[in-house]
Short mmCIF file of C-alpha atoms and ligand atoms in Angstrom, two decimals:
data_model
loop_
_atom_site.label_atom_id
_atom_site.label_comp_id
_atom_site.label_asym_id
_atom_site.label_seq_id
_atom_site.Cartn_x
_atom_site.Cartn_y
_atom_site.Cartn_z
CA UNK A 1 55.39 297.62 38.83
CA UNK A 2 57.92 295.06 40.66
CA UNK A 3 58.58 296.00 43.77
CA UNK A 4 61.79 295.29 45.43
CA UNK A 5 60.51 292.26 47.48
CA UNK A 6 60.00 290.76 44.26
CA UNK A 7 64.01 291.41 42.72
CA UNK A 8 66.89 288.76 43.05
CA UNK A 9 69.04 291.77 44.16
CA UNK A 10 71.60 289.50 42.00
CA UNK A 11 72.00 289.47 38.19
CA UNK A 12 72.93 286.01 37.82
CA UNK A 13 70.03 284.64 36.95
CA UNK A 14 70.16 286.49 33.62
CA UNK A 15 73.77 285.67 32.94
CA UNK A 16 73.92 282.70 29.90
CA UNK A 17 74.33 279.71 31.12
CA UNK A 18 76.58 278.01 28.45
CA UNK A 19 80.66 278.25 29.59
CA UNK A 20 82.50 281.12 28.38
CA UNK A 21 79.80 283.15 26.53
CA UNK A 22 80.66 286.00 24.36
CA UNK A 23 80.30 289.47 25.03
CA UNK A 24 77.92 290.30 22.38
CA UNK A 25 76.11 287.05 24.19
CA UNK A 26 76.55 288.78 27.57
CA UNK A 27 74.84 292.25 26.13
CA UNK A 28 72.38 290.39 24.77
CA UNK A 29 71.18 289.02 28.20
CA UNK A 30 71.88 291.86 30.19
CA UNK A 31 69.08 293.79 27.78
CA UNK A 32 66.82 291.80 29.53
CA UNK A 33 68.22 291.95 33.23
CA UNK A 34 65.92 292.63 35.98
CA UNK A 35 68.88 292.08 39.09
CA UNK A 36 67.80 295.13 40.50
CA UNK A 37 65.91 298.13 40.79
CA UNK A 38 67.39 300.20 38.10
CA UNK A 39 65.95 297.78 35.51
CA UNK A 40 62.68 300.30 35.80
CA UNK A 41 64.60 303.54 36.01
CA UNK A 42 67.25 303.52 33.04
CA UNK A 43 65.95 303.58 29.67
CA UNK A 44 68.41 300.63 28.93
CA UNK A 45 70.93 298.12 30.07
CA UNK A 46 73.78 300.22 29.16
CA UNK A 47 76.87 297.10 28.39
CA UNK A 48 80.58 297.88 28.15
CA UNK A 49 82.02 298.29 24.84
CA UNK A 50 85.65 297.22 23.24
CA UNK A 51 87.73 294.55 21.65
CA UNK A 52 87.11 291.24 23.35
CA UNK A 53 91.22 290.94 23.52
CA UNK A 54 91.54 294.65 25.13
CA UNK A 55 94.38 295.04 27.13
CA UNK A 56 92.90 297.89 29.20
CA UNK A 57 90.15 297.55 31.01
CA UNK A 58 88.38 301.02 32.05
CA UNK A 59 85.34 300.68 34.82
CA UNK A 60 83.23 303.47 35.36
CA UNK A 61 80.50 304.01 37.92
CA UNK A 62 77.11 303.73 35.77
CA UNK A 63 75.79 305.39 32.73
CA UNK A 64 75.27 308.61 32.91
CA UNK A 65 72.27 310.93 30.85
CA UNK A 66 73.40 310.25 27.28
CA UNK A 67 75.11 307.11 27.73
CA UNK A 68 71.69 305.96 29.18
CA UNK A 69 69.78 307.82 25.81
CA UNK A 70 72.38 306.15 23.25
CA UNK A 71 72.82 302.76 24.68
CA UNK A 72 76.69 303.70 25.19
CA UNK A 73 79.41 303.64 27.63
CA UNK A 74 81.50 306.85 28.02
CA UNK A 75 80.06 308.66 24.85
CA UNK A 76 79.15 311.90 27.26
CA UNK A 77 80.97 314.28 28.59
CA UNK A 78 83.06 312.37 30.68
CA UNK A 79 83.56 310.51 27.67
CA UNK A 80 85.08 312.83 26.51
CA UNK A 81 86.97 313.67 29.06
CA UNK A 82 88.66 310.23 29.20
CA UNK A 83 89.03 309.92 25.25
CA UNK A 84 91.02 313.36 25.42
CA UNK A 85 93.20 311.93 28.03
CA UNK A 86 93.64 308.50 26.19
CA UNK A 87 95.04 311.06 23.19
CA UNK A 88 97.08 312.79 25.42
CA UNK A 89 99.16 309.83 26.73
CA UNK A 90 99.14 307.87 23.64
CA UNK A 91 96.50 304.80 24.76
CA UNK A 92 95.05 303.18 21.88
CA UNK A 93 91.23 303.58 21.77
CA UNK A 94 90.45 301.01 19.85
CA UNK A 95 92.20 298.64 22.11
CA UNK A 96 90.59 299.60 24.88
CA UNK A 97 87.11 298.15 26.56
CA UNK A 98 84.71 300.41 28.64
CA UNK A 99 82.11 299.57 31.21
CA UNK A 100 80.46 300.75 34.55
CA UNK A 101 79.90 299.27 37.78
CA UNK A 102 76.27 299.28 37.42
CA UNK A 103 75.05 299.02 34.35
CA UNK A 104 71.52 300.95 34.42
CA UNK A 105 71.23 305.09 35.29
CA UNK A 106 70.48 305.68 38.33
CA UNK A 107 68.62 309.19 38.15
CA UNK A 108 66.35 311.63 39.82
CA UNK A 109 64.35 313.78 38.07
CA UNK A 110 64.29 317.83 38.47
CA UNK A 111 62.00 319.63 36.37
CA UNK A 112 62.90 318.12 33.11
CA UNK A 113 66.43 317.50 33.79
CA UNK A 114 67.15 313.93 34.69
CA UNK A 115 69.41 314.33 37.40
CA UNK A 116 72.82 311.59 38.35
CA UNK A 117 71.76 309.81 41.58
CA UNK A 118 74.63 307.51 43.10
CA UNK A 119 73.66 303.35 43.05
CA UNK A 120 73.81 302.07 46.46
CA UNK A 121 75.70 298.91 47.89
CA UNK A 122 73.07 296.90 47.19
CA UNK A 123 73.07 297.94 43.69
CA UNK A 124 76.41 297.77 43.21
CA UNK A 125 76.68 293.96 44.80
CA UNK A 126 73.45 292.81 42.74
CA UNK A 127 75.21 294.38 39.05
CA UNK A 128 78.65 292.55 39.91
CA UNK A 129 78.31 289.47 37.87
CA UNK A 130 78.13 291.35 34.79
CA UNK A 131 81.56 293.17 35.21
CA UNK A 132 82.79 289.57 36.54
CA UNK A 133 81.47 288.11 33.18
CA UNK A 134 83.37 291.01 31.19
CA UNK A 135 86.61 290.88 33.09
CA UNK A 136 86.26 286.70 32.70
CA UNK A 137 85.66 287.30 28.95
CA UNK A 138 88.26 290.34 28.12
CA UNK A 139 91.09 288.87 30.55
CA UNK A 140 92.91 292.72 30.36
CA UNK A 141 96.12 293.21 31.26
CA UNK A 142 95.51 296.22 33.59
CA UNK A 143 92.21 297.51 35.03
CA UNK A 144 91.26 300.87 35.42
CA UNK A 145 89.50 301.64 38.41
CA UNK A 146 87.50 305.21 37.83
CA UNK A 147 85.68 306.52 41.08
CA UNK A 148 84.83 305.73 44.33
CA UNK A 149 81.79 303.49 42.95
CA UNK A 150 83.81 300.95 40.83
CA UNK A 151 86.30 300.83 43.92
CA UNK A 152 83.56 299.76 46.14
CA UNK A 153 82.62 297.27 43.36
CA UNK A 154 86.35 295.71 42.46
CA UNK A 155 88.08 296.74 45.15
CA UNK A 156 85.82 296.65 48.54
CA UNK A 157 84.28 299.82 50.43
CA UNK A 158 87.28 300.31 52.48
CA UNK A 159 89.37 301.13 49.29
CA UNK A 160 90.00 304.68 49.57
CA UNK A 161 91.04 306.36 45.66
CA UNK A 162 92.09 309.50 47.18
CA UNK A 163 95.15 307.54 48.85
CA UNK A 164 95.82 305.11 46.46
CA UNK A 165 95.50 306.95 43.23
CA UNK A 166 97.85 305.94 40.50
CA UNK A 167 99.77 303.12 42.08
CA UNK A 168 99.94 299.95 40.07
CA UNK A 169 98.08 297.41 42.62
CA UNK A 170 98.77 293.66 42.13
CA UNK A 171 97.46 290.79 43.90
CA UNK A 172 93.92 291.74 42.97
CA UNK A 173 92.66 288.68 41.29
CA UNK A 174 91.08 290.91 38.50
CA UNK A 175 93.79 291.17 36.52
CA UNK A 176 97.99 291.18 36.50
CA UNK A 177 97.48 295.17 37.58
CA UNK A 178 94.82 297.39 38.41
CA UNK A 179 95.17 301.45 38.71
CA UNK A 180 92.57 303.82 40.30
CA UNK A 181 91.83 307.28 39.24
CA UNK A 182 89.66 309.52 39.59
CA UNK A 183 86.05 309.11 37.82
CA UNK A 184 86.54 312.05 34.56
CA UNK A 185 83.02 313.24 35.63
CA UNK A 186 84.96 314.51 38.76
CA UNK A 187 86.89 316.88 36.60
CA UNK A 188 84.16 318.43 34.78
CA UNK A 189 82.71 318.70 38.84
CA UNK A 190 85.61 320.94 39.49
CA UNK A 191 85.21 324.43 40.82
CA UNK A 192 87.09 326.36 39.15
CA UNK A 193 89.39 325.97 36.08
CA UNK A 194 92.38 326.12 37.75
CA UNK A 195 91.12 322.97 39.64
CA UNK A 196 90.06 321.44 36.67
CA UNK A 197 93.34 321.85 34.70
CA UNK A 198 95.33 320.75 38.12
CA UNK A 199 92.82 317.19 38.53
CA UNK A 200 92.83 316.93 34.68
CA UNK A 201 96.73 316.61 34.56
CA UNK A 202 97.00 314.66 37.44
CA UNK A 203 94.33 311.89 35.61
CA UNK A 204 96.74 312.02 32.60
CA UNK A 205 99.34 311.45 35.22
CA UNK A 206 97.63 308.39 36.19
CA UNK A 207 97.32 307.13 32.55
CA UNK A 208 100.85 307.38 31.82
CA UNK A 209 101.81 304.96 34.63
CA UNK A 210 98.59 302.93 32.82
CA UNK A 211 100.44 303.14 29.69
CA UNK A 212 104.07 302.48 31.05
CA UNK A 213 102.46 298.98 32.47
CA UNK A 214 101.29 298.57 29.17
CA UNK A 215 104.34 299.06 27.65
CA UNK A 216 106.61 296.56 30.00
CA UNK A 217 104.12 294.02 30.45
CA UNK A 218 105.22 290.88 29.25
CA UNK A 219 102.57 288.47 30.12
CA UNK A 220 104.39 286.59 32.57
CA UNK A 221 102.56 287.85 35.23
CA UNK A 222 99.12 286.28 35.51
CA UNK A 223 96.37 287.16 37.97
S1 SF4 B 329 71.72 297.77 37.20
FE1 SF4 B 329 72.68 295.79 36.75
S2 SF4 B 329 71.69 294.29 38.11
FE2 SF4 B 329 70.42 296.16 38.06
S3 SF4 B 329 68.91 295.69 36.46
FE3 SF4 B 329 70.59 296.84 35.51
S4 SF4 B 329 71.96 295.30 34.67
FE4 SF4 B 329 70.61 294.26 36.13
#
Protein backbone atom coordinates (compact mmCIF):
# COMPACT_ATOMS: atom_id res chain seq x y z
CA UNK A 1 0.00 0.00 0.00
CA UNK A 2 1.57 3.62 -0.91
CA UNK A 3 1.13 5.78 1.56
CA UNK A 4 0.75 9.40 0.99
CA UNK A 5 4.40 10.34 1.89
CA UNK A 6 5.23 8.34 -0.97
CA UNK A 7 2.61 10.33 -3.81
CA UNK A 8 3.79 13.33 -6.06
CA UNK A 9 0.46 14.97 -4.97
CA UNK A 10 0.89 16.14 -8.83
CA UNK A 11 -0.08 14.15 -11.95
CA UNK A 12 2.47 15.41 -14.15
CA UNK A 13 4.74 12.97 -14.00
CA UNK A 14 2.33 10.64 -15.83
CA UNK A 15 1.36 13.18 -18.44
CA UNK A 16 3.24 12.12 -22.10
CA UNK A 17 5.95 13.84 -22.64
CA UNK A 18 5.90 14.33 -26.49
CA UNK A 19 4.20 18.09 -27.47
CA UNK A 20 0.63 18.12 -28.07
CA UNK A 21 -0.40 14.49 -27.33
CA UNK A 22 -3.74 13.21 -28.20
CA UNK A 23 -6.48 12.56 -26.04
CA UNK A 24 -6.78 8.95 -26.58
CA UNK A 25 -2.75 9.39 -25.69
CA UNK A 26 -3.72 11.37 -22.58
CA UNK A 27 -6.35 8.42 -21.39
CA UNK A 28 -3.97 6.14 -22.04
CA UNK A 29 -1.50 7.59 -19.41
CA UNK A 30 -3.86 8.69 -17.02
CA UNK A 31 -4.89 4.67 -16.69
CA UNK A 32 -1.80 4.44 -15.11
CA UNK A 33 -1.72 7.71 -12.88
CA UNK A 34 -0.74 7.46 -9.38
CA UNK A 35 -0.84 11.72 -8.65
CA UNK A 36 -2.75 11.07 -5.75
CA UNK A 37 -4.51 9.13 -3.35
CA UNK A 38 -7.55 8.17 -5.24
CA UNK A 39 -5.37 6.05 -7.56
CA UNK A 40 -6.13 3.16 -4.70
CA UNK A 41 -9.74 4.03 -4.09
CA UNK A 42 -11.50 4.28 -7.65
CA UNK A 43 -11.73 1.23 -9.59
CA UNK A 44 -10.35 3.32 -12.59
CA UNK A 45 -8.98 6.50 -13.99
CA UNK A 46 -12.24 7.67 -15.17
CA UNK A 47 -10.99 10.26 -18.58
CA UNK A 48 -13.31 12.78 -20.21
CA UNK A 49 -15.01 11.79 -23.27
CA UNK A 50 -15.96 13.85 -26.70
CA UNK A 51 -14.85 15.07 -30.05
CA UNK A 52 -11.31 16.36 -29.85
CA UNK A 53 -12.77 19.68 -31.83
CA UNK A 54 -15.81 20.07 -29.17
CA UNK A 55 -16.93 23.36 -28.84
CA UNK A 56 -18.35 22.85 -25.33
CA UNK A 57 -16.48 21.91 -22.76
CA UNK A 58 -18.54 20.41 -19.64
CA UNK A 59 -16.34 19.83 -16.20
CA UNK A 60 -17.78 17.92 -13.58
CA UNK A 61 -16.53 17.25 -10.08
CA UNK A 62 -15.30 13.42 -10.21
CA UNK A 63 -16.86 10.21 -11.21
CA UNK A 64 -19.42 9.20 -9.46
CA UNK A 65 -20.62 5.14 -8.60
CA UNK A 66 -21.29 4.01 -12.18
CA UNK A 67 -19.17 6.28 -13.98
CA UNK A 68 -16.38 4.80 -11.71
CA UNK A 69 -17.92 0.88 -12.60
CA UNK A 70 -18.13 1.71 -16.52
CA UNK A 71 -15.03 3.66 -17.07
CA UNK A 72 -17.40 6.72 -18.14
CA UNK A 73 -17.97 10.29 -17.60
CA UNK A 74 -21.60 11.41 -16.94
CA UNK A 75 -23.26 7.99 -17.92
CA UNK A 76 -25.20 8.02 -14.25
CA UNK A 77 -27.77 9.69 -13.10
CA UNK A 78 -26.53 12.97 -13.31
CA UNK A 79 -25.76 11.96 -16.65
CA UNK A 80 -28.71 11.90 -17.29
CA UNK A 81 -29.69 14.70 -15.89
CA UNK A 82 -27.37 16.85 -18.06
CA UNK A 83 -28.11 14.82 -21.40
CA UNK A 84 -31.95 15.67 -20.76
CA UNK A 85 -31.06 19.24 -20.42
CA UNK A 86 -28.63 19.22 -23.50
CA UNK A 87 -32.13 17.92 -25.38
CA UNK A 88 -34.03 20.44 -23.92
CA UNK A 89 -32.04 23.48 -25.17
CA UNK A 90 -30.98 22.04 -28.36
CA UNK A 91 -26.91 21.38 -27.53
CA UNK A 92 -25.50 18.89 -29.73
CA UNK A 93 -24.24 15.81 -27.81
CA UNK A 94 -22.07 14.63 -30.00
CA UNK A 95 -20.25 17.86 -30.12
CA UNK A 96 -19.80 18.08 -26.81
CA UNK A 97 -16.68 16.76 -24.45
CA UNK A 98 -17.19 15.67 -20.75
CA UNK A 99 -14.78 15.43 -17.88
CA UNK A 100 -14.38 15.91 -14.02
CA UNK A 101 -12.14 17.76 -11.91
CA UNK A 102 -10.68 14.77 -10.43
CA UNK A 103 -10.59 12.03 -12.31
CA UNK A 104 -10.77 8.95 -9.74
CA UNK A 105 -14.09 8.33 -7.18
CA UNK A 106 -13.63 9.46 -4.23
CA UNK A 107 -15.95 7.14 -1.99
CA UNK A 108 -16.76 5.86 1.42
CA UNK A 109 -18.18 2.80 1.96
CA UNK A 110 -21.62 2.10 4.01
CA UNK A 111 -22.67 -1.33 4.27
CA UNK A 112 -22.44 -2.27 0.69
CA UNK A 113 -23.25 0.98 -0.76
CA UNK A 114 -20.24 2.87 -1.93
CA UNK A 115 -20.96 6.15 -0.76
CA UNK A 116 -19.81 9.94 -2.84
CA UNK A 117 -17.10 11.48 -0.61
CA UNK A 118 -15.96 15.11 -1.80
CA UNK A 119 -11.91 15.25 -3.13
CA UNK A 120 -10.11 17.71 -1.13
CA UNK A 121 -7.83 20.73 -2.29
CA UNK A 122 -5.09 18.75 -2.41
CA UNK A 123 -6.78 16.40 -4.65
CA UNK A 124 -8.15 18.71 -6.70
CA UNK A 125 -4.58 20.72 -7.23
CA UNK A 126 -2.64 17.26 -7.74
CA UNK A 127 -5.57 16.03 -10.75
CA UNK A 128 -5.25 19.59 -12.52
CA UNK A 129 -2.85 18.78 -15.23
CA UNK A 130 -5.08 16.37 -16.71
CA UNK A 131 -8.06 18.84 -17.27
CA UNK A 132 -5.13 21.39 -18.37
CA UNK A 133 -4.01 18.68 -20.93
CA UNK A 134 -7.81 18.29 -22.14
CA UNK A 135 -8.66 21.94 -22.30
CA UNK A 136 -4.93 22.37 -24.20
CA UNK A 137 -6.02 19.51 -26.53
CA UNK A 138 -9.97 20.32 -27.13
CA UNK A 139 -9.37 24.29 -27.25
CA UNK A 140 -13.56 24.70 -26.64
CA UNK A 141 -15.17 27.59 -27.29
CA UNK A 142 -17.04 27.87 -23.93
CA UNK A 143 -16.45 25.92 -20.69
CA UNK A 144 -18.91 24.68 -18.51
CA UNK A 145 -18.19 24.96 -15.04
CA UNK A 146 -20.59 22.28 -13.01
CA UNK A 147 -20.25 22.56 -9.08
CA UNK A 148 -18.50 24.05 -6.52
CA UNK A 149 -15.53 21.39 -7.06
CA UNK A 150 -14.63 22.23 -10.74
CA UNK A 151 -14.91 26.02 -9.62
CA UNK A 152 -12.32 25.50 -7.05
CA UNK A 153 -10.33 23.66 -9.79
CA UNK A 154 -10.76 26.32 -12.93
CA UNK A 155 -11.82 29.03 -11.27
CA UNK A 156 -10.03 29.38 -7.62
CA UNK A 157 -11.74 28.62 -4.08
CA UNK A 158 -13.01 32.05 -3.74
CA UNK A 159 -15.31 31.55 -6.85
CA UNK A 160 -18.64 31.40 -5.43
CA UNK A 161 -21.41 29.47 -8.21
CA UNK A 162 -24.28 30.49 -6.22
CA UNK A 163 -23.51 34.27 -7.25
CA UNK A 164 -22.18 33.88 -10.43
CA UNK A 165 -24.36 31.29 -11.98
CA UNK A 166 -25.07 31.66 -15.63
CA UNK A 167 -23.07 34.71 -16.53
CA UNK A 168 -20.80 34.33 -19.51
CA UNK A 169 -17.22 35.01 -17.73
CA UNK A 170 -14.33 36.09 -20.04
CA UNK A 171 -10.87 36.79 -19.26
CA UNK A 172 -10.39 33.30 -17.87
CA UNK A 173 -7.53 32.01 -19.85
CA UNK A 174 -9.43 28.62 -20.28
CA UNK A 175 -11.24 29.44 -23.00
CA UNK A 176 -13.05 32.64 -25.03
CA UNK A 177 -16.10 32.01 -22.26
CA UNK A 178 -16.73 29.99 -19.40
CA UNK A 179 -20.38 29.53 -17.62
CA UNK A 180 -21.00 27.97 -14.14
CA UNK A 181 -23.95 25.99 -13.14
CA UNK A 182 -24.91 24.04 -10.87
CA UNK A 183 -23.40 20.30 -10.66
CA UNK A 184 -26.89 18.05 -12.15
CA UNK A 185 -26.20 15.74 -9.13
CA UNK A 186 -27.47 18.83 -7.13
CA UNK A 187 -30.84 18.48 -8.71
CA UNK A 188 -31.43 14.94 -8.13
CA UNK A 189 -30.17 16.22 -4.21
CA UNK A 190 -33.23 18.33 -4.15
CA UNK A 191 -35.83 18.05 -1.46
CA UNK A 192 -38.69 18.06 -2.83
CA UNK A 193 -40.00 18.05 -6.45
CA UNK A 194 -41.04 21.31 -6.55
CA UNK A 195 -37.33 22.19 -5.82
CA UNK A 196 -36.19 19.93 -8.24
CA UNK A 197 -38.37 21.16 -11.16
CA UNK A 198 -37.51 24.99 -9.96
CA UNK A 199 -33.23 24.11 -9.95
CA UNK A 200 -33.84 21.85 -13.02
CA UNK A 201 -35.25 24.84 -15.12
CA UNK A 202 -33.02 27.22 -13.87
CA UNK A 203 -29.85 24.69 -15.16
CA UNK A 204 -31.65 24.69 -18.58
CA UNK A 205 -31.69 28.38 -18.06
CA UNK A 206 -28.07 28.34 -17.79
CA UNK A 207 -27.62 26.19 -20.97
CA UNK A 208 -29.51 28.39 -23.12
CA UNK A 209 -27.18 31.37 -22.46
CA UNK A 210 -24.42 28.26 -23.15
CA UNK A 211 -26.07 27.74 -26.36
CA UNK A 212 -26.74 31.49 -27.34
CA UNK A 213 -22.68 31.89 -26.96
CA UNK A 214 -22.53 29.10 -29.10
CA UNK A 215 -24.59 30.41 -31.53
CA UNK A 216 -22.86 34.12 -31.88
CA UNK A 217 -19.47 33.05 -31.41
CA UNK A 218 -17.45 33.86 -34.20
CA UNK A 219 -14.01 32.90 -33.28
CA UNK A 220 -12.60 36.19 -33.07
CA UNK A 221 -12.35 36.12 -29.61
CA UNK A 222 -9.45 34.01 -28.41
CA UNK A 223 -8.50 33.18 -24.83
S1 LIG B 1 -7.45 11.48 -9.05
FE1 LIG B 1 -6.24 12.39 -10.70
S2 LIG B 1 -4.19 12.79 -9.81
FE2 LIG B 1 -5.30 11.37 -8.45
S3 LIG B 1 -4.60 9.35 -9.15
FE3 LIG B 1 -6.53 9.80 -10.20
S4 LIG B 1 -5.94 10.70 -12.16
FE4 LIG B 1 -4.14 10.77 -10.82
Amino acid sequence: MTTAEDLPWDATPFLPTEPEPSLDRLKDAAAQCQGCDLFQLGTQTVFGEGPPNALVMFVGEQPGDQEDRAGKPFVGPAGRVLDEALDEVGIDRSRVYVTNAVKHFKWTGKGKRRIHSKPNAREIRACRPWLEAELEDVEPRVVVVLGATAAQALLGASFRVTQQRGKPLEQTGLAPYVVATVHPASILRAPDPETRESESRAFVDDLRTVKHLLENDRGEHRR
